[in-house]
Each structure stands twice: as structure tokens, then as C-alpha cells.
Amino acid sequence: MIQLNLPPFEHKIKEIEGKICIFDAIRRKYLVLTPEEWVRQHFVHLLVNHYQYSKNLIRLEGGLKYNRLQKRSDIVIFDNDGLPFLLIECKAPEVTINQAVIEQASRYNHTLRCRHIAITNGLKTFCFEIDFATQGFRQLPDLPRRNIVCDSS
């Protein structure tokens, strides 16, 4: 796998039924190692070990509905009240982070209503704060810290 612009970590990789798999510490199982999964696992490690997010407040590939369509969010971080406050959309390293990717994360957030969205391909990461009152957003220099609360309206 390609080296990412995220901190390396002690990952567990093994072959299962002819497929290379990586251990997911959140779901506690091995998953097929795709380029997107490589990014997702690195980002989870960053969240837990560098930003001190609790593993108990992280949901990976959770289901959500958007316009009656079933979708999956890559990573959602919940606050201590169980409300989602950070949505993270992971892409494979070869996927360029562009307007279409930002719009995809925004559509998912229409349902979740997180105050923060991050988008990463492991090489570049962008984070935004959403203002639901004005329907605006602003780019942030870094990921939000754990004590920021989600908009519950």
C-alpha cells in the first residue's frame, strides 16, 4: 500500500481466503484491505492516538438514509451525549478531493447534521465547520477537538 500523509501505526495484516486483510480495532475484525480501507484505518488511528477520541464514540461505515437511498458514512464521531458531531469521508489515495467529494459528504451530513465534516484521501485532509442557520461553512486548519458539541436541531 501507498505511504500516506498520516502517522504510521502498528497494523495487523493477514491473508484470509486468498485476500489480504487488515485488522480493524473498532469493529474488532479483519477487513479486506482496499486502498480506501487503508486510509480509513490510518485515520482511525490518528483520531484515537493523536486526537484522543474514544473508540467507544467512533462508528465506522454506519448506515444512513438520504432521499430514501441507503448510504454508508465512513467515520462518524459522536459526542458524550451520543450526538454525531464529526463526519469523515475517506477516499482512496488516487481519488482527488474535489467539489463532488465535498458534495457527497455534505449530502450524507444532511441526515446526520454534524457540525464538522472532514474529507481525506490519506494524502490531503480538509475539515469544515457547518453553520446550519446560514447554510454556510468555513474551512478549518485542523480537526475539531473532542469538546466541541454537535448542532442538535
XYZ file of N, CA, C and O in Angstrom:
612
model
N 0.835 -1.187 0.000
C 0.000 0.000 0.000
C 0.877 1.246 0.000
O 1.981 1.236 0.498
N 0.306 2.312 -0.499
C 0.992 3.596 -0.617
C 1.197 4.219 0.766
O 0.376 4.042 1.657
N 2.328 4.927 0.924
C 2.563 5.652 2.167
C 1.679 6.897 2.166
O 1.591 7.611 1.174
N 1.013 7.134 3.289
C 0.077 8.248 3.412
C 0.698 9.403 4.188
O 1.718 9.228 4.855
N 0.064 10.546 4.132
C 0.467 11.696 4.941
C -0.273 11.670 6.269
O -0.819 12.680 6.722
N -0.327 10.499 6.869
C -0.926 10.272 8.180
C 0.083 9.481 8.987
O 0.901 8.748 8.414
N 0.033 9.592 10.313
C 1.020 8.860 11.116
C 0.945 7.354 10.877
O -0.151 6.790 10.795
N 2.110 6.704 10.756
C 2.096 5.236 10.638
C 1.636 4.631 11.958
O 1.663 5.279 13.006
N 1.200 3.378 11.900
C 0.780 2.700 13.120
C 1.057 1.214 12.979
O 1.297 0.707 11.895
N 1.032 0.529 14.102
C 1.269 -0.915 14.139
C 0.011 -1.620 13.654
O -0.900 -1.874 14.441
N -0.046 -1.910 12.384
C -1.231 -2.565 11.830
C -1.003 -4.071 11.723
O 0.128 -4.528 11.640
N -2.111 -4.793 11.760
C -2.076 -6.250 11.636
C -2.679 -6.614 10.288
O -3.836 -6.297 10.022
N -1.885 -7.262 9.460
C -2.342 -7.675 8.138
C -2.144 -9.175 8.020
O -1.127 -9.715 8.456
N -3.155 -9.857 7.452
C -3.013 -11.278 7.186
C -3.887 -11.662 6.000
O -4.802 -10.934 5.624
N -3.563 -12.810 5.433
C -4.336 -13.303 4.302
C -5.455 -14.199 4.812
O -5.232 -15.089 5.637
N -6.671 -13.942 4.323
C -7.841 -14.741 4.684
C -8.541 -15.132 3.389
O -8.971 -14.251 2.637
N -8.638 -16.413 3.141
C -9.295 -16.940 1.938
C -8.764 -16.273 0.669
O -9.525 -15.888 -0.218
N -7.452 -16.110 0.616
C -6.819 -15.571 -0.574
C -6.867 -14.054 -0.691
O -6.408 -13.498 -1.688
N -7.401 -13.369 0.330
C -7.490 -11.908 0.289
C -6.658 -11.314 1.412
O -6.667 -11.816 2.538
N -5.959 -10.232 1.098
C -5.185 -9.524 2.111
C -6.155 -8.692 2.946
O -6.967 -7.932 2.413
N -6.061 -8.839 4.275
C -6.984 -8.168 5.193
C -6.207 -7.397 6.251
O -5.072 -7.729 6.567
N -6.854 -6.368 6.790
C -6.281 -5.553 7.859
C -7.225 -5.600 9.055
O -8.445 -5.615 8.883
N -6.644 -5.636 10.248
C -7.453 -5.687 11.460
C -8.000 -4.314 11.783
O -7.277 -3.316 11.819
N -9.293 -4.251 12.042
C -9.992 -3.025 12.424
C -10.193 -3.064 13.931
O -10.956 -3.884 14.446
N -9.508 -2.171 14.650
C -9.562 -2.165 16.114
C -10.911 -1.690 16.641
O -11.259 -1.995 17.782
N -11.687 -0.959 15.842
C -13.001 -0.503 16.281
C -14.014 -1.644 16.186
O -14.736 -1.943 17.139
N -14.078 -2.275 15.032
C -15.042 -3.365 14.819
C -14.503 -4.713 15.281
O -15.222 -5.704 15.291
N -13.228 -4.744 15.637
C -12.555 -5.933 16.163
C -12.660 -7.129 15.222
O -13.007 -8.244 15.639
N -12.334 -6.881 13.951
C -12.319 -7.965 12.965
C -11.439 -7.556 11.792
O -11.097 -6.385 11.630
N -11.067 -8.548 11.009
C -10.271 -8.300 9.810
C -11.194 -7.928 8.663
O -12.265 -8.512 8.486
N -10.748 -6.928 7.872
C -11.493 -6.449 6.715
C -10.593 -6.510 5.492
O -9.372 -6.359 5.610
N -11.180 -6.695 4.329
C -10.398 -6.706 3.099
C -9.654 -5.381 2.965
O -10.236 -4.308 3.143
N -8.377 -5.472 2.685
C -7.526 -4.290 2.605
C -7.622 -3.669 1.212
O -6.961 -4.094 0.282
N -8.495 -2.677 1.092
C -8.618 -1.882 -0.128
C -7.869 -0.567 0.104
O -7.561 -0.228 1.257
N -7.592 0.193 -0.941
C -6.949 1.499 -0.713
C -7.768 2.403 0.207
O -7.203 3.094 1.063
N -9.084 2.390 0.081
C -9.923 3.213 0.968
C -9.851 2.718 2.408
O -9.797 3.518 3.337
N -9.830 1.409 2.604
C -9.726 0.864 3.970
C -8.381 1.223 4.586
O -8.293 1.487 5.787
N -7.336 1.231 3.786
C -6.004 1.631 4.243
C -6.056 3.061 4.802
O -5.547 3.343 5.874
N -6.726 3.966 4.081
C -6.890 5.348 4.532
C -7.748 5.388 5.792
O -7.397 6.051 6.773
N -8.877 4.662 5.794
C -9.788 4.680 6.947
C -9.068 4.201 8.214
O -9.169 4.818 9.273
N -8.311 3.120 8.125
C -7.619 2.595 9.309
C -6.546 3.554 9.808
O -6.372 3.734 11.019
N -5.834 4.201 8.891
C -4.861 5.212 9.310
C -5.558 6.382 10.008
O -5.065 6.902 11.012
N -6.705 6.787 9.467
C -7.401 7.942 10.040
C -7.973 7.604 11.413
O -7.931 8.435 12.322
N -8.478 6.404 11.585
C -8.967 5.981 12.903
C -7.821 6.014 13.908
O -7.981 6.507 15.032
N -6.677 5.514 13.496
C -5.503 5.553 14.377
C -5.182 7.007 14.759
O -4.912 7.305 15.933
N -5.219 7.915 13.807
C -4.978 9.333 14.071
C -5.981 9.871 15.094
O -5.611 10.555 16.050
N -7.256 9.566 14.905
C -8.308 10.047 15.795
C -8.113 9.553 17.229
O -8.240 10.318 18.184
N -7.804 8.282 17.372
C -7.687 7.674 18.702
C -6.369 8.044 19.381
O -6.354 8.421 20.557
N -5.272 7.958 18.654
C -3.966 8.111 19.284
C -3.400 9.530 19.272
O -2.537 9.840 20.100
N -3.864 10.365 18.382
C -3.325 11.726 18.328
C -4.338 12.777 18.775
O -3.953 13.828 19.264
N -5.617 12.495 18.583
C -6.664 13.450 18.993
C -7.430 12.968 20.226
O -8.321 13.652 20.688
N -7.095 11.791 20.729
C -7.682 11.208 21.940
C -9.193 11.019 21.879
O -9.885 11.123 22.882
N -9.724 10.732 20.699
C -11.136 10.356 20.604
C -11.288 8.941 21.158
O -10.440 8.081 20.932
N -12.362 8.707 21.872
C -12.630 7.381 22.436
C -13.104 6.436 21.329
O -13.964 6.802 20.525
N -12.574 5.229 21.331
C -13.040 4.209 20.374
C -14.540 3.972 20.524
O -15.214 3.632 19.565
N -15.048 4.163 21.746
C -16.473 3.940 22.004
C -17.371 4.968 21.334
O -18.574 4.761 21.232
N -16.796 6.099 20.911
C -17.582 7.166 20.294
C -17.387 7.223 18.774
O -17.807 8.179 18.134
N -16.763 6.193 18.227
C -16.498 6.139 16.786
C -17.354 5.051 16.148
O -17.381 3.914 16.622
N -18.046 5.403 15.068
C -18.799 4.419 14.289
C -18.229 4.411 12.875
O -18.073 5.455 12.250
N -17.925 3.216 12.386
C -17.380 3.057 11.043
C -18.416 2.446 10.117
O -19.112 1.505 10.484
N -18.492 2.983 8.928
C -19.391 2.511 7.875
C -20.814 2.297 8.385
O -21.417 1.265 8.164
N -21.312 3.317 9.051
C -22.677 3.266 9.564
C -23.684 3.582 8.478
O -23.433 4.394 7.592
N -24.825 2.942 8.551
C -25.878 3.178 7.568
C -26.616 4.472 7.835
O -26.743 4.909 8.969
N -27.068 5.102 6.769
C -27.908 6.288 6.873
C -28.771 6.373 5.622
O -28.484 5.757 4.611
N -29.846 7.116 5.717
C -30.744 7.294 4.570
C -30.666 8.725 4.087
O -30.677 9.659 4.874
N -30.586 8.864 2.762
C -30.610 10.178 2.135
C -31.558 10.085 0.938
O -31.327 9.292 0.023
N -32.629 10.874 0.973
C -33.643 10.837 -0.093
C -34.086 9.407 -0.403
O -34.109 8.976 -1.549
N -34.393 8.675 0.643
C -34.860 7.286 0.561
C -33.810 6.306 0.045
O -34.115 5.147 -0.231
N -32.581 6.753 -0.117
C -31.498 5.878 -0.554
C -30.676 5.464 0.656
O -30.396 6.275 1.538
N -30.293 4.210 0.694
C -29.447 3.720 1.783
C -27.993 4.022 1.439
O -27.504 3.639 0.382
N -27.300 4.737 2.313
C -25.897 5.125 2.131
C -25.104 4.691 3.351
O -25.661 4.277 4.356
N -23.778 4.813 3.253
C -22.901 4.484 4.374
C -21.916 5.621 4.609
O -21.247 6.051 3.678
N -21.850 6.057 5.849
C -20.835 7.051 6.220
C -19.560 6.303 6.589
O -19.615 5.218 7.167
N -18.408 6.845 6.243
C -17.143 6.170 6.538
C -16.838 6.177 8.033
O -16.663 5.133 8.650
N -16.765 7.369 8.614
C -16.465 7.507 10.045
C -17.365 8.597 10.612
O -17.465 9.676 10.028
N -18.000 8.298 11.722
C -18.757 9.321 12.450
C -18.270 9.303 13.891
O -18.167 8.243 14.512
N -17.971 10.494 14.404
C -17.571 10.652 15.800
C -18.763 11.247 16.542
O -19.361 12.225 16.091
N -19.087 10.659 17.669
C -20.200 11.120 18.495
C -19.666 11.867 19.702
O -18.565 11.594 20.182
N -20.475 12.799 20.212
C -20.094 13.473 21.448
C -20.531 12.615 22.628
O -21.097 11.532 22.462
N -20.291 13.093 23.839
C -20.612 12.310 25.041
C -22.108 12.125 25.248
O -22.520 11.272 26.026
N -22.935 12.933 24.576
C -24.386 12.774 24.654
C -24.925 11.836 23.578
O -26.132 11.669 23.446
N -24.019 11.265 22.780
C -24.445 10.340 21.731
C -24.876 11.016 20.446
O -25.450 10.373 19.570
N -24.592 12.305 20.299
C -24.957 13.042 19.091
C -23.765 13.080 18.131
O -22.630 13.325 18.559
N -23.992 12.878 16.845
C -22.879 12.943 15.894
C -22.384 14.374 15.738
O -23.183 15.296 15.626
N -21.054 14.572 15.790
C -20.545 15.922 15.602
C -19.427 16.018 14.568
O -19.098 17.106 14.111
N -18.863 14.892 14.132
C -17.825 14.925 13.104
C -18.039 13.772 12.138
O -18.023 12.612 12.539
N -18.260 14.105 10.875
C -18.396 13.134 9.796
C -17.103 13.159 8.996
O -16.633 14.238 8.613
N -16.534 11.983 8.743
C -15.295 11.897 7.973
C -15.539 10.994 6.772
O -15.970 9.841 6.925
N -15.287 11.533 5.608
C -15.412 10.789 4.358
C -14.010 10.417 3.891
O -13.153 11.294 3.709
N -13.756 9.112 3.746
C -12.449 8.621 3.320
C -12.506 8.183 1.867
O -13.463 7.519 1.451
N -11.491 8.530 1.144
C -11.341 8.132 -0.251
C -9.995 7.446 -0.423
O -9.079 7.646 0.378
N -9.866 6.661 -1.470
C -8.586 6.042 -1.796
C -7.584 7.138 -2.158
O -7.979 8.219 -2.621
N -6.295 6.889 -1.956
C -5.294 7.922 -2.233
C -5.322 8.454 -3.670
O -5.016 9.627 -3.894
N -5.720 7.629 -4.614
C -5.725 8.087 -6.014
C -6.939 8.954 -6.354
O -7.004 9.534 -7.435
N -7.900 9.057 -5.429
C -9.086 9.886 -5.660
C -8.774 11.327 -5.253
O -8.379 11.595 -4.126
N -8.958 12.231 -6.182
C -8.736 13.652 -5.910
C -9.887 14.204 -5.074
O -11.048 13.923 -5.355
N -9.541 14.962 -4.045
C -10.564 15.620 -3.236
C -11.021 16.852 -4.036
O -10.272 17.805 -4.205
N -12.253 16.785 -4.529
C -12.776 17.871 -5.353
C -14.184 18.231 -4.876
O -14.669 17.711 -3.873
N -14.842 19.083 -5.613
C -16.176 19.552 -5.237
C -17.168 18.400 -5.133
O -18.017 18.378 -4.239
N -17.080 17.422 -6.023
C -18.011 16.285 -5.993
C -17.872 15.494 -4.691
O -18.877 15.051 -4.115
N -16.658 15.318 -4.211
C -16.424 14.588 -2.956
C -16.964 15.396 -1.778
O -17.599 14.847 -0.872
N -16.747 16.702 -1.800
C -17.265 17.563 -0.733
C -18.792 17.527 -0.732
O -19.427 17.431 0.325
N -19.390 17.547 -1.914
C -20.852 17.486 -2.009
C -21.391 16.148 -1.517
O -22.447 16.097 -0.889
N -20.677 15.059 -1.789
C -21.099 13.749 -1.290
C -21.139 13.757 0.240
O -22.128 13.338 0.842
N -20.089 14.242 0.876
C -20.052 14.301 2.340
C -21.162 15.216 2.860
O -21.805 14.907 3.869
N -21.409 16.309 2.159
C -22.478 17.230 2.569
C -23.847 16.572 2.485
O -24.698 16.796 3.349
N -24.070 15.761 1.450
C -25.351 15.046 1.342
C -25.526 14.081 2.509
O -26.598 13.989 3.101
N -24.481 13.357 2.856
C -24.556 12.444 3.997
C -24.839 13.230 5.275
O -25.577 12.789 6.141
N -24.245 14.404 5.372
C -24.415 15.203 6.575
C -25.806 15.814 6.661
O -26.223 16.233 7.731
N -26.520 15.865 5.575
C -27.894 16.362 5.599
C -28.727 15.555 6.601
O -29.578 16.093 7.303
N -28.448 14.262 6.670
C -29.143 13.375 7.603
C -28.523 13.438 9.002
O -29.221 13.542 9.994
N -27.192 13.393 9.073
C -26.506 13.321 10.367
C -26.480 14.665 11.109
O -26.515 14.695 12.332
N -26.369 15.745 10.373
C -26.299 17.108 10.924
C -25.107 17.307 11.867
O -25.223 17.902 12.939
N -23.955 16.824 11.451
C -22.731 17.084 12.207
C -22.286 18.514 11.961
O -22.404 19.029 10.848
N -21.758 19.109 12.977
C -21.273 20.480 12.835
C -19.943 20.520 12.081
O -19.547 21.567 11.570
N -19.278 19.375 11.997
C -17.971 19.314 11.343
C -17.927 18.165 10.337
O -18.473 17.092 10.597
N -17.252 18.426 9.222
C -17.036 17.413 8.187
C -15.552 17.426 7.839
O -14.967 18.499 7.659
N -14.966 16.250 7.715
C -13.589 16.129 7.230
C -13.601 15.187 6.032
O -14.383 14.229 5.983
N -12.746 15.477 5.084
C -12.623 14.661 3.882
C -11.144 14.373 3.691
O -10.319 15.303 3.762
N -10.810 13.103 3.475
C -9.400 12.741 3.335
C -9.213 11.647 2.295
O -10.080 10.797 2.120
N -8.076 11.698 1.633
C -7.641 10.578 0.802
C -6.319 10.033 1.338
O -5.633 9.277 0.672
N -5.986 10.442 2.547
C -4.747 9.995 3.178
C -3.545 10.836 2.804
O -2.536 10.822 3.492
N -3.659 11.549 1.712
C -2.589 12.438 1.276
C -2.925 13.882 1.620
O -2.066 14.653 2.023
N -4.199 14.219 1.469
C -4.710 15.544 1.825
C -5.968 15.365 2.655
O -6.769 14.479 2.392
N -6.113 16.236 3.645
C -7.294 16.223 4.502
C -7.822 17.648 4.611
O -7.049 18.581 4.825
N -9.133 17.780 4.452
C -9.795 19.072 4.577
C -10.884 18.938 5.633
O -11.574 17.930 5.691
N -11.022 19.956 6.466
C -12.034 19.945 7.507
C -12.839 21.235 7.423
O -12.282 22.311 7.193
N -14.150 21.096 7.612
C -15.056 22.227 7.510
C -15.972 22.272 8.722
O -16.346 21.235 9.265
N -16.333 23.490 9.123
C -17.347 23.695 10.149
C -18.603 24.178 9.440
O -18.548 25.091 8.618
N -19.733 23.572 9.763
C -21.000 23.875 9.114
C -21.825 24.802 10.001
O -21.938 24.574 11.200
N -22.417 25.820 9.390
C -23.355 26.704 10.075
C -24.734 26.420 9.494
O -25.047 26.845 8.380
N -25.540 25.673 10.220
C -26.853 25.263 9.702
C -27.814 26.445 9.584
O -28.699 26.428 8.747
N -27.631 27.473 10.405
C -28.522 28.639 10.355
C -28.366 29.405 9.046
O -29.339 29.842 8.448
N -27.120 29.546 8.586
C -26.873 30.316 7.358
C -26.656 29.434 6.139
O -26.496 29.948 5.038
N -26.607 28.109 6.354
C -26.292 27.156 5.287
C -24.888 27.379 4.729
O -24.592 26.996 3.606
N -24.021 27.981 5.541
C -22.651 28.247 5.125
C -21.674 27.296 5.790
O -22.046 26.472 6.626
N -20.426 27.426 5.391
C -19.376 26.625 6.007
C -18.067 27.398 5.898
O -17.931 28.314 5.100
N -17.129 26.997 6.750
C -15.793 27.574 6.661
C -14.776 26.463 6.853
O -15.015 25.508 7.608
N -13.669 26.585 6.146
C -12.616 25.582 6.263
C -11.842 25.811 7.545
O -11.553 26.957 7.919
N -11.518 24.730 8.221
C -10.756 24.778 9.468
C -9.320 24.336 9.211
O -9.070 23.519 8.328
N -8.373 24.827 9.998
C -6.978 24.430 9.813
C -6.665 23.027 10.344
O -5.640 22.444 10.004
N -7.567 22.485 11.190
C -7.309 21.184 11.820
C -8.650 20.557 12.189
O -9.698 21.207 12.136
N -8.598 19.315 12.590
C -9.806 18.632 13.067
C -10.269 19.260 14.376
O -9.444 19.748 15.157
N -11.574 19.240 14.639
C -12.061 19.777 15.913
C -11.642 18.875 17.077
O -11.416 17.677 16.897
N -11.545 19.464 18.214
C -11.217 18.698 19.427
C -12.489 18.078 19.998
O -13.594 18.469 19.675
N -12.323 17.124 20.892
C -13.439 16.337 21.424
C -14.515 17.146 22.125
O -15.649 16.725 22.193
N -14.216 18.294 22.682
C -15.195 19.005 23.482
C -16.158 19.856 22.663
O -17.007 20.528 23.221
N -16.062 19.843 21.340
C -16.976 20.607 20.512
C -18.277 19.828 20.380
O -18.291 18.640 20.131
N -19.394 20.512 20.556
C -20.702 19.859 20.593
C -21.407 19.995 19.253
O -21.313 21.013 18.588
N -22.157 18.967 18.884
C -22.922 18.923 17.634
C -24.174 19.784 17.738
O -24.758 19.913 18.802
N -24.585 20.334 16.618
C -25.880 21.041 16.496
C -26.977 19.999 16.583
O -27.037 19.084 15.776
N -27.839 20.096 17.537
C -28.872 19.064 17.744
C -30.204 19.411 17.108
O -31.163 18.682 17.270
N -30.294 20.514 16.403
C -31.585 20.885 15.807
C -31.852 20.109 14.538
O -31.051 19.476 13.974
